[in-house]
PDB file of C-alpha atoms in Angstrom:
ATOM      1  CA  UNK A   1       0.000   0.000   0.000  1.00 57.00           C
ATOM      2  CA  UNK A   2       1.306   3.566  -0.954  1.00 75.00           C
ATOM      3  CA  UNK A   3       0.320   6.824   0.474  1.00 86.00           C
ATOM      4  CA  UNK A   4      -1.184   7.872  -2.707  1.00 86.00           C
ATOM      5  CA  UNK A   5      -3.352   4.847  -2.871  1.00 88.00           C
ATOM      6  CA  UNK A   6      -4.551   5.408   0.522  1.00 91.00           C
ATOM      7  CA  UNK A   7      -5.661   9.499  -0.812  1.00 90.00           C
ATOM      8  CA  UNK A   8      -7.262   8.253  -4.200  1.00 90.00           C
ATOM      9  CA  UNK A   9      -9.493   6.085  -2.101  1.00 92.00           C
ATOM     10  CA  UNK A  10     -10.483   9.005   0.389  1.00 92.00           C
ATOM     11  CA  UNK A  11     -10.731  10.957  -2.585  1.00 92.00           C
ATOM     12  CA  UNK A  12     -13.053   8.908  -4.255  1.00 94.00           C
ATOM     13  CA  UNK A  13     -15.388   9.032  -1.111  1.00 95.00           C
ATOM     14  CA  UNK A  14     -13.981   5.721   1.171  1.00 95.00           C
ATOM     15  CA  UNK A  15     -14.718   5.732   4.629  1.00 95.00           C
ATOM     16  CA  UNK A  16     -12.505   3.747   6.164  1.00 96.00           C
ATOM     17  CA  UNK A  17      -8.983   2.189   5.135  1.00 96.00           C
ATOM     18  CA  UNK A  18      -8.409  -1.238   6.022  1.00 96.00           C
ATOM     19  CA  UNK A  19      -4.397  -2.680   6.863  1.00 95.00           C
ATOM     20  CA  UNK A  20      -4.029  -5.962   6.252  1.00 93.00           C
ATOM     21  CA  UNK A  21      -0.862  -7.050   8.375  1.00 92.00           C
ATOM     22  CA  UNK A  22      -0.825 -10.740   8.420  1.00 90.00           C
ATOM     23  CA  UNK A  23       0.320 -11.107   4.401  1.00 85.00           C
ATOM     24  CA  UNK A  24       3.746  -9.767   4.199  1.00 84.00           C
ATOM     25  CA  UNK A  25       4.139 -13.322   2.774  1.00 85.00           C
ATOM     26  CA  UNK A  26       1.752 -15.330   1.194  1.00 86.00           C
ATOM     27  CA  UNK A  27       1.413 -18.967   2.012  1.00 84.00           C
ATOM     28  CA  UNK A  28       2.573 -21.158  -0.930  1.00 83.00           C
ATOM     29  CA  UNK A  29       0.015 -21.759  -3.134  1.00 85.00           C
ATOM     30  CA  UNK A  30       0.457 -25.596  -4.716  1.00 88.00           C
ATOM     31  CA  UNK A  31      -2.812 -25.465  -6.701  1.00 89.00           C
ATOM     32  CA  UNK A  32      -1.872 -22.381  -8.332  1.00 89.00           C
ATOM     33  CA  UNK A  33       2.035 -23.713  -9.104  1.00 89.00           C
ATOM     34  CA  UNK A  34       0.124 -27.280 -10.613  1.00 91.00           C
ATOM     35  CA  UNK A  35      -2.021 -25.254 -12.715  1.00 91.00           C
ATOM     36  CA  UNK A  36       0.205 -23.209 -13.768  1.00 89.00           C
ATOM     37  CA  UNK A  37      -1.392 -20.069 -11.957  1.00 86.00           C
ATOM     38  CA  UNK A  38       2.253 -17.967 -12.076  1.00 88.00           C
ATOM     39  CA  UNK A  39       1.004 -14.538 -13.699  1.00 85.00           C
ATOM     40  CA  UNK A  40      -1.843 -12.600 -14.404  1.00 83.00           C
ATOM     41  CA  UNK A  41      -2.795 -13.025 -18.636  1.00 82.00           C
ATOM     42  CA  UNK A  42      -2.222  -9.763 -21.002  1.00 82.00           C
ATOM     43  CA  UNK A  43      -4.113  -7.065 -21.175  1.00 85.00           C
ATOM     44  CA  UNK A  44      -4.735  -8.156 -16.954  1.00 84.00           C
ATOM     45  CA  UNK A  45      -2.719  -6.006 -14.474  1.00 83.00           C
ATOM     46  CA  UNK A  46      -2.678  -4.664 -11.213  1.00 82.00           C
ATOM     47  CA  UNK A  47      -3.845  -1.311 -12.204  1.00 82.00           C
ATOM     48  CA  UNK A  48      -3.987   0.264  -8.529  1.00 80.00           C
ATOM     49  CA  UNK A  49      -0.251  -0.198  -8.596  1.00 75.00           C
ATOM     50  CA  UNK A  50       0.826   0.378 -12.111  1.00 73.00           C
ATOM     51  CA  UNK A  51       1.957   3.816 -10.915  1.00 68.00           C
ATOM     52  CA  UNK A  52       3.818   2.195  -8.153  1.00 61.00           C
ATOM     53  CA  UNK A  53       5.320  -0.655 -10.139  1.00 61.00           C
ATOM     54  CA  UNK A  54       6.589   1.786 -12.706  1.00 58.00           C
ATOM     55  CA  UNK A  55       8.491   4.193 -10.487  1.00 55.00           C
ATOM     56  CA  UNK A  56      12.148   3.562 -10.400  1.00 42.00           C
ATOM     57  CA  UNK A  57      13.668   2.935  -7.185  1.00 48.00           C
ATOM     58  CA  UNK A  58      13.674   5.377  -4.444  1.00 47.00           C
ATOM     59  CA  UNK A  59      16.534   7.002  -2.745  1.00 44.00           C
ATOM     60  CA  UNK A  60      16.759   6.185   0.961  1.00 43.00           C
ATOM     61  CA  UNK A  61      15.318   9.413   1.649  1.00 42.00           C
ATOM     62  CA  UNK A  62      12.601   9.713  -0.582  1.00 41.00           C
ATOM     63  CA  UNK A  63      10.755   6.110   0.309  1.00 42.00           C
ATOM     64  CA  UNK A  64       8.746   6.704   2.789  1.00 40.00           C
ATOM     65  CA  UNK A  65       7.298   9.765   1.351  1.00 40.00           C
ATOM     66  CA  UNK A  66       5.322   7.238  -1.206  1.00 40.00           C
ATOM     67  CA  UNK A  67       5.385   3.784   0.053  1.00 37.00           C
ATOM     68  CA  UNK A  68       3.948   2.709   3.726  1.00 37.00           C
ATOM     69  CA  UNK A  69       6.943   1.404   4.197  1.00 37.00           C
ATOM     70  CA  UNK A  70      10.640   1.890   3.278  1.00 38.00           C
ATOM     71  CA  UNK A  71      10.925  -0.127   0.244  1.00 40.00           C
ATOM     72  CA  UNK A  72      12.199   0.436  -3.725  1.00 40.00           C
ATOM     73  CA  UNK A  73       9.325   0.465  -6.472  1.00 49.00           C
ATOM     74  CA  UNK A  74       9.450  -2.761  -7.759  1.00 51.00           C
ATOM     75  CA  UNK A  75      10.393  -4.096 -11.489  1.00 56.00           C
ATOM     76  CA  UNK A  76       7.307  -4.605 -13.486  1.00 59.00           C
ATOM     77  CA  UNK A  77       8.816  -7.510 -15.517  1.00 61.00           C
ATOM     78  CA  UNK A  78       9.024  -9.550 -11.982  1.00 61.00           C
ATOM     79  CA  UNK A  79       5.548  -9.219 -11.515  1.00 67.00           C
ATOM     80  CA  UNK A  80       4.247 -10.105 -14.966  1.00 69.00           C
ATOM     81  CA  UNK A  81       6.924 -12.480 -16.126  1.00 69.00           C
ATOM     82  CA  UNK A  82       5.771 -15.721 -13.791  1.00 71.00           C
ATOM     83  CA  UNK A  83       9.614 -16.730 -12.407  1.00 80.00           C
ATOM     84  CA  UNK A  84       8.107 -18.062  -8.885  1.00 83.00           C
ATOM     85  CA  UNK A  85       5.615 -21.011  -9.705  1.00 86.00           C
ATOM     86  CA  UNK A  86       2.964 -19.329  -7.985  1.00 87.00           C
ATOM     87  CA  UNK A  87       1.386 -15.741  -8.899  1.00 85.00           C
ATOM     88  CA  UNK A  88       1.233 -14.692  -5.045  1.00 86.00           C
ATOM     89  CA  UNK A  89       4.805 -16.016  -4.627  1.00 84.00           C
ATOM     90  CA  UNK A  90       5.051 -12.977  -7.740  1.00 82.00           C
ATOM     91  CA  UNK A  91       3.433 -10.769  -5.861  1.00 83.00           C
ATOM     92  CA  UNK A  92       4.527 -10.337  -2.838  1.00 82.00           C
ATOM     93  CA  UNK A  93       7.862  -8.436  -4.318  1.00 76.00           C
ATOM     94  CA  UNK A  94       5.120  -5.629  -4.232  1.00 77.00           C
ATOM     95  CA  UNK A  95       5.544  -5.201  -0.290  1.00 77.00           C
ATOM     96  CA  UNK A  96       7.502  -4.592   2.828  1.00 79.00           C
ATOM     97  CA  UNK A  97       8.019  -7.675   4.461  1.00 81.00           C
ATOM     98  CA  UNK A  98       9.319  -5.798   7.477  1.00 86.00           C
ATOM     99  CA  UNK A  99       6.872  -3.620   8.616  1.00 88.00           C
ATOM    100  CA  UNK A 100       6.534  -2.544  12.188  1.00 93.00           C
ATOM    101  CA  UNK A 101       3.703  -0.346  14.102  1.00 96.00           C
ATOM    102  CA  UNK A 102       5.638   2.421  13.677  1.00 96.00           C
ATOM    103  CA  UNK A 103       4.337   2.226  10.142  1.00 94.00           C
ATOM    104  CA  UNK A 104       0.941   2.208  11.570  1.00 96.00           C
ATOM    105  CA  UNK A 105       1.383   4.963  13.276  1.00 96.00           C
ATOM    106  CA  UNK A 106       2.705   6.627  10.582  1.00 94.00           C
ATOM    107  CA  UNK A 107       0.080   6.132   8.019  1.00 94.00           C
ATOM    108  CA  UNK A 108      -2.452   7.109  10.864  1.00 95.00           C
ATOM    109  CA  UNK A 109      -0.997  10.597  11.102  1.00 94.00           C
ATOM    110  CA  UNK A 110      -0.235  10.939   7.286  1.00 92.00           C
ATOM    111  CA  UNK A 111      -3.405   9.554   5.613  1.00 92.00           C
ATOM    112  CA  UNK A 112      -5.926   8.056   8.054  1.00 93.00           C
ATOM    113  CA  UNK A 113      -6.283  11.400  10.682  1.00 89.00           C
ATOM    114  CA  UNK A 114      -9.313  11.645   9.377  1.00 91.00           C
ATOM    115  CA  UNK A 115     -10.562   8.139   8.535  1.00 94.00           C
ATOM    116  CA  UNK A 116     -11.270   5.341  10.413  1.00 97.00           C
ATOM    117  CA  UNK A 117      -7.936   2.488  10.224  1.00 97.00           C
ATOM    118  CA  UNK A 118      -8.248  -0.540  10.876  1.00 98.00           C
ATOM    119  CA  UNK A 119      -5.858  -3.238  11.451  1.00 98.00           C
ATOM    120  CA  UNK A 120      -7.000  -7.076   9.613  1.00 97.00           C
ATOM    121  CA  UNK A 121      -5.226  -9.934  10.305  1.00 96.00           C
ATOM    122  CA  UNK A 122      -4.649  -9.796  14.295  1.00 97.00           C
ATOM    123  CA  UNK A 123      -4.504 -13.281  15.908  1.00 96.00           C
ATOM    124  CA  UNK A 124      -3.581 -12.134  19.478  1.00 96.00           C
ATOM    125  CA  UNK A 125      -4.100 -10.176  22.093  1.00 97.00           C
ATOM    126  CA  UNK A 126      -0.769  -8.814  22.564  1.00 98.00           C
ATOM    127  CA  UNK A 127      -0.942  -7.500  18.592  1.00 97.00           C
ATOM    128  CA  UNK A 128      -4.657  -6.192  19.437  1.00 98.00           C
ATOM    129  CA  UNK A 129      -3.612  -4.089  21.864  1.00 98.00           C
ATOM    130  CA  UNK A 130      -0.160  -3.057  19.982  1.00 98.00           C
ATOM    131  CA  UNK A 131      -2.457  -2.186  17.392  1.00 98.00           C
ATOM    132  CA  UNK A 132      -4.676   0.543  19.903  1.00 98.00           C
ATOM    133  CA  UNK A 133      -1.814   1.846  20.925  1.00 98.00           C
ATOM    134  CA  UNK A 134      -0.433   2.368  17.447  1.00 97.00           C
ATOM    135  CA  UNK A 135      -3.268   4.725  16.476  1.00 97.00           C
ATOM    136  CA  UNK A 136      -6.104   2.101  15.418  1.00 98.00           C
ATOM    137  CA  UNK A 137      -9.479   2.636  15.463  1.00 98.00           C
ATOM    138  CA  UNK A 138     -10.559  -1.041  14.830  1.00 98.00           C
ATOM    139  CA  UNK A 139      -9.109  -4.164  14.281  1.00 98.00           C
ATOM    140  CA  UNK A 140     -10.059  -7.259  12.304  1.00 98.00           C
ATOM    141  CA  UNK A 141      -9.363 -10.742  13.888  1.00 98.00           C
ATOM    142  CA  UNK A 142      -8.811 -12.610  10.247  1.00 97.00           C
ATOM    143  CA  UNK A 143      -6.742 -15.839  10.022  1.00 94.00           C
ATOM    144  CA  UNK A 144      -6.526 -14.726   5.917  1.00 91.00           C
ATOM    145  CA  UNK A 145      -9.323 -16.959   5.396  1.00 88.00           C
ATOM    146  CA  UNK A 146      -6.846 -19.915   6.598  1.00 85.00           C
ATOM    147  CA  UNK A 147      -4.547 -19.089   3.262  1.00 83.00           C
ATOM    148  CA  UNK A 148      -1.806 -18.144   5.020  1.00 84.00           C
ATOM    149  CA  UNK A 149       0.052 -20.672   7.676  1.00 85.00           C
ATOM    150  CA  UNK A 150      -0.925 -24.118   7.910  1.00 84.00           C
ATOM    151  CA  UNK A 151      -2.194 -24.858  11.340  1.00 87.00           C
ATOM    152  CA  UNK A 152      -3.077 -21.624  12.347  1.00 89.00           C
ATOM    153  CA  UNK A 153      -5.749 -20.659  14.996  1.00 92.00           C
ATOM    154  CA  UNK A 154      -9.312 -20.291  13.447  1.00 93.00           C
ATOM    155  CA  UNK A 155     -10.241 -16.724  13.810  1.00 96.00           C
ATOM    156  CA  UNK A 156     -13.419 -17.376  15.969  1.00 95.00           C
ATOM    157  CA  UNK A 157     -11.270 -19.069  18.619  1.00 94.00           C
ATOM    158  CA  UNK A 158      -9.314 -16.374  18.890  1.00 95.00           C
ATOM    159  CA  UNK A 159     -11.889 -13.751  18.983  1.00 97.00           C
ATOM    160  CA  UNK A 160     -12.701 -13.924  22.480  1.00 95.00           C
ATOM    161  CA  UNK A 161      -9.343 -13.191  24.120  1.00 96.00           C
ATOM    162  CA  UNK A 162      -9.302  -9.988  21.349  1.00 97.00           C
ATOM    163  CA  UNK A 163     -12.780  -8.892  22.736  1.00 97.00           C
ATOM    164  CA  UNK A 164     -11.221  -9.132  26.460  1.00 97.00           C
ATOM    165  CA  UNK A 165      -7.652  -7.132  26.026  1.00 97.00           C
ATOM    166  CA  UNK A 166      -9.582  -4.147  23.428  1.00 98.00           C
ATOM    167  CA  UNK A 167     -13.320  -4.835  22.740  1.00 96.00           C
ATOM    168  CA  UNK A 168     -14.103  -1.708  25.629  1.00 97.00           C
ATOM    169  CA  UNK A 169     -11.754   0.546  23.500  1.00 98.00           C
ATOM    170  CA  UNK A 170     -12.486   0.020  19.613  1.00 98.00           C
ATOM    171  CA  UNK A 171     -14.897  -2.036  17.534  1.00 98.00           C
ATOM    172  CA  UNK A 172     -13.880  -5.666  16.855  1.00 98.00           C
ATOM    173  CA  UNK A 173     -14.633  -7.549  13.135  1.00 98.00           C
ATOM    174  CA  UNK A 174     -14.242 -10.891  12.284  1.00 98.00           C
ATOM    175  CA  UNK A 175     -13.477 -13.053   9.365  1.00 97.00           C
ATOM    176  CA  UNK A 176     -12.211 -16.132   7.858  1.00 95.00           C
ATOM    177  CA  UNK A 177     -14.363 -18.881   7.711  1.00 93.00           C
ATOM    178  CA  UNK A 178     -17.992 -17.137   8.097  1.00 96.00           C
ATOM    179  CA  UNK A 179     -20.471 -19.615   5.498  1.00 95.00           C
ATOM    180  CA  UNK A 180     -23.346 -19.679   7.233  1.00 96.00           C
ATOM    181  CA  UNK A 181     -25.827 -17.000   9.175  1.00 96.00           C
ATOM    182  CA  UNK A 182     -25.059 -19.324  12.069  1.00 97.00           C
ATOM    183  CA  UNK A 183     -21.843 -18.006  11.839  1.00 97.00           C
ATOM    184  CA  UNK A 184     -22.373 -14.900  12.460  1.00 97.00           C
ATOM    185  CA  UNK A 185     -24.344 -14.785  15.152  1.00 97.00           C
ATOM    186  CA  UNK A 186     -21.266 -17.027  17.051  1.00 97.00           C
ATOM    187  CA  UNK A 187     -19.311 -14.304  16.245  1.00 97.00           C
ATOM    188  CA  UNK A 188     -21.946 -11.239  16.936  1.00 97.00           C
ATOM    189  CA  UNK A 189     -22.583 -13.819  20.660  1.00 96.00           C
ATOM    190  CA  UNK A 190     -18.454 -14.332  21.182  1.00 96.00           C
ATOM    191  CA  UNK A 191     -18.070 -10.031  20.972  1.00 97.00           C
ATOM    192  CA  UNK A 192     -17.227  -9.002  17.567  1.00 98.00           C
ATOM    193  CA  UNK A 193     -18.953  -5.756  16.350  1.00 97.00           C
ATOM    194  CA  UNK A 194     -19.595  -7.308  12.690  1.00 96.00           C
ATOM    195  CA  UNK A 195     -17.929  -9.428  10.108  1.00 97.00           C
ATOM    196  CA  UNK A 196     -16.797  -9.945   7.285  1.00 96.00           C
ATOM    197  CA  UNK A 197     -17.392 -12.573   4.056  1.00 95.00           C
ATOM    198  CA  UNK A 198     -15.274 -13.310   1.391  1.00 92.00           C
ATOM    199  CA  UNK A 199     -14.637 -16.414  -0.768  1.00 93.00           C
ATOM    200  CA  UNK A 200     -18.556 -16.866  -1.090  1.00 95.00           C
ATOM    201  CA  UNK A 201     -18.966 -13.768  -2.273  1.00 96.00           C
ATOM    202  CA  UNK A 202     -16.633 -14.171  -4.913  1.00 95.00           C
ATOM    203  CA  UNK A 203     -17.985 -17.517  -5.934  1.00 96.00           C
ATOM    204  CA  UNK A 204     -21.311 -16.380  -6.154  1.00 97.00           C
ATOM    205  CA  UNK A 205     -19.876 -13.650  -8.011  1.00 97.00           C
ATOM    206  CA  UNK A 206     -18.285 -16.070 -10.538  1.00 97.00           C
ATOM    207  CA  UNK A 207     -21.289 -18.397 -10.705  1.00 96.00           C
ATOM    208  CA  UNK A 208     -24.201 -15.423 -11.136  1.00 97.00           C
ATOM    209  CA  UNK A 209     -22.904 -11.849 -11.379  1.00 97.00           C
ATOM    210  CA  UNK A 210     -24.236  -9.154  -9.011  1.00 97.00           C
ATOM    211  CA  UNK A 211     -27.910 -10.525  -8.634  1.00 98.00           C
ATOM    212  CA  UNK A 212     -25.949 -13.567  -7.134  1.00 98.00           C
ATOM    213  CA  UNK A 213     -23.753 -11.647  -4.341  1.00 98.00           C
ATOM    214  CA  UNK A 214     -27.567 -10.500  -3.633  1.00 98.00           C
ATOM    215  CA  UNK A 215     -29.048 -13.111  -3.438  1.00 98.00           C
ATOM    216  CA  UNK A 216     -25.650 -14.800  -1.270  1.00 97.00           C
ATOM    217  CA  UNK A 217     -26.736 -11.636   1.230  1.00 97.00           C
ATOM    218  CA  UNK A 218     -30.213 -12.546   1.817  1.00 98.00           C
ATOM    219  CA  UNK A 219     -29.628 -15.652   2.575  1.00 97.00           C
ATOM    220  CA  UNK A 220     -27.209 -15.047   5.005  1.00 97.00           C
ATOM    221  CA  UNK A 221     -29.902 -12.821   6.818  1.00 97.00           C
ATOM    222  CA  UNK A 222     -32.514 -15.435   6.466  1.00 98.00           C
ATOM    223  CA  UNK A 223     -29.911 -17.639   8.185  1.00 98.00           C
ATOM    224  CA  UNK A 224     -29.171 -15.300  10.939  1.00 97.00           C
ATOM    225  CA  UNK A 225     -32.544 -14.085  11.616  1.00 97.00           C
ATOM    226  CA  UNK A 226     -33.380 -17.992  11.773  1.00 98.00           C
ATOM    227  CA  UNK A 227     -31.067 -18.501  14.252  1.00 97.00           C
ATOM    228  CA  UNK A 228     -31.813 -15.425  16.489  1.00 97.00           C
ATOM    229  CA  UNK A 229     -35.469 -17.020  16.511  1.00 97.00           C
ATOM    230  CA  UNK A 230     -34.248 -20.453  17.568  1.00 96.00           C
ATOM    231  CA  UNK A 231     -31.968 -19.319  20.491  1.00 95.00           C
ATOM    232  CA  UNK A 232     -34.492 -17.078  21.934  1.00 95.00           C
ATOM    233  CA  UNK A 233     -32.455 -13.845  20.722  1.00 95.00           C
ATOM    234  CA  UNK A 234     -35.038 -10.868  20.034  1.00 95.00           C
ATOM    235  CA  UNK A 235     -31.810  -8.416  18.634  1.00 95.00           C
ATOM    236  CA  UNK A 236     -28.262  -8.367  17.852  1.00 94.00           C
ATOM    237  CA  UNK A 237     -27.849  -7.077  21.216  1.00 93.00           C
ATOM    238  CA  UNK A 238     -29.111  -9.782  23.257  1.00 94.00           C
ATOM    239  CA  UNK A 239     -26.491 -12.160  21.221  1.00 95.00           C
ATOM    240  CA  UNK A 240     -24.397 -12.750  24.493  1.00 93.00           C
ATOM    241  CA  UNK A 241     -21.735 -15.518  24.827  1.00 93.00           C
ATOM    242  CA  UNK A 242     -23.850 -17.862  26.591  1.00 91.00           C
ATOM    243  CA  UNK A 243     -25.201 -19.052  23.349  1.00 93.00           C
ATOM    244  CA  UNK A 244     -21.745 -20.632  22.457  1.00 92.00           C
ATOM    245  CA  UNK A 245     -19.997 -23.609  23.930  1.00 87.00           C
ATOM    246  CA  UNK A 246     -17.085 -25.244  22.625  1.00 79.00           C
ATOM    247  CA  UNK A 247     -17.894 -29.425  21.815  1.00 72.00           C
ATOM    248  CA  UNK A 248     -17.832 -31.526  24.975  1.00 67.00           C
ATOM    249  CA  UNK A 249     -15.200 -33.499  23.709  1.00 65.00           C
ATOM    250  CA  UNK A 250     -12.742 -30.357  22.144  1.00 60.00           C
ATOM    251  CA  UNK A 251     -14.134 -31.488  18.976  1.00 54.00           C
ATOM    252  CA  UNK A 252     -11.530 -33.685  18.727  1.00 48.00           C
ATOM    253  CA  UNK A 253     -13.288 -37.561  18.904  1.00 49.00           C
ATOM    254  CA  UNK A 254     -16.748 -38.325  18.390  1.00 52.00           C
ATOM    255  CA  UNK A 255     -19.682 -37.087  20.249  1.00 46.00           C
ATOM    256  CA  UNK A 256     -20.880 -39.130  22.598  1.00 51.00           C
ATOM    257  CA  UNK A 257     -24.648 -38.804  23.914  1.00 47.00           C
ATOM    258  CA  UNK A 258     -24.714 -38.564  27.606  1.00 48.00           C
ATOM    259  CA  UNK A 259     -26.114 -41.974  29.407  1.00 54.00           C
ATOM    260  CA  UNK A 260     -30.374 -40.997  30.608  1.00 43.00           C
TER     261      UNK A 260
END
């Protein structure tokens, strides 16, 4: 992210900027490399950053003027030319795998003083609350949809401890994983302000076209407003923690039905 894509979007009338700090790296992606998935086809292009991608590279002094973080423009022809087997193992040459909260900070006072920032991707408590104190006004707990690390926490069971070190101090979102209406209201019931949905929007997106990102919307609320009915839960409000337990066996080995 550069400082003059964070302006064109307030510019064009955004209301929040979101900072996505868990993808400095991508995880490897071995579909992608066995079909061949390396770069994007011509005329496609990352038009957001073609400005970006065509600078030539910055002077020590000069870098952090345009880029979030102290790092050279980046040579077009390693983007587009496929060398990694993977397009997001392409792509990441785009950004600073280093980045601190001082960075945070720092697009907070250049860009975001007057828009909301929040910070996607916390897993933690400890990075929740770094985050606060680094000047955000939200953060997301996202596991990248579980694209990232192999193994890694879901993002609902890390929620809660989120909610507990921050959730009195700035709204909390959640994502990764969120498929069902029942979903949400686990998250809504565990503390998280909202959430957030992505891989079914894009495949109903692929399958149908706007009508079908609709149509993936209502049904979500049908969903939820199902569920609200069945747990006794008259509004979002009364969605309170009690409504969630974990599996009586850690979800680990099968369920097994108490003796009567």
């Amino acid at each position: 992210m550069t400082l003059r894509l964070v302006r064109r979007a307030a510019n064009a009338g955004y209301r929040g900027i979101f900072l996505t700090v868990d993808s400095v790296r991508f995880g490897f992606r071995e579909a992608d490399a066995r079909n061949g998935w390396s770069a994007l086809p011509e005329p496609h292009r990352l038009v957001n950053y073609d400005e970006e991608i065509a600078n030539k590279p910055q002077s020590s002094e000069t870098k952090k003027s345009s880029w979030l973080s102290p790092e050279s423009s980046v040579d077009k022809t390693k983007i587009y030319a496929g060398d990694e087997d993977a397009w997001d193992q392409n792509t990441e040459q785009l950004f600073e795998q280093n980045p601190t909260w001082e960075d945070v900070r720092w697009l907070k006072r250049e860009a975001c003083h007057d828009l909301p920032l929040i910070i996607k991707g916390i897993m933690t408590a400890e990075d929740a609350i770094e985050a606060v104190k680094a000047g955000a006004d939200g953060v997301m707990v996202s596991n990248h949809g579980g694209r990232g690390l192999d193994g890694a926490l879901a993002a609902i069971d890390a929620l809660p401890e989120v909610v507990a070190a921050v959730g009195d101090k700035v709204p909390i979102l959640m994502d990764s994983g969120v498929r069902r209406g029942t979903d949400v209201l686990k998250a809504l019931a565990l503390g998280a302000s909202s959430v957030g949905i992505g891989k079914p929007v894009f495949f109903a997106l692929a399958v149908g076209g706007e009508n079908a990102v609709v149509n993936l919307l209502q049904i979500l609320q049908r969903e939820m407003e199902a569920a609200m009915a069945i747990c006794g839960v008259e509004s979002v409000a009364d969605a309170k923690r009690s409504l969630v337990t974990r599996h009586p066996n850690g979800g680990v080995t099968r369920y097994t039905r108490s003796k009567l």
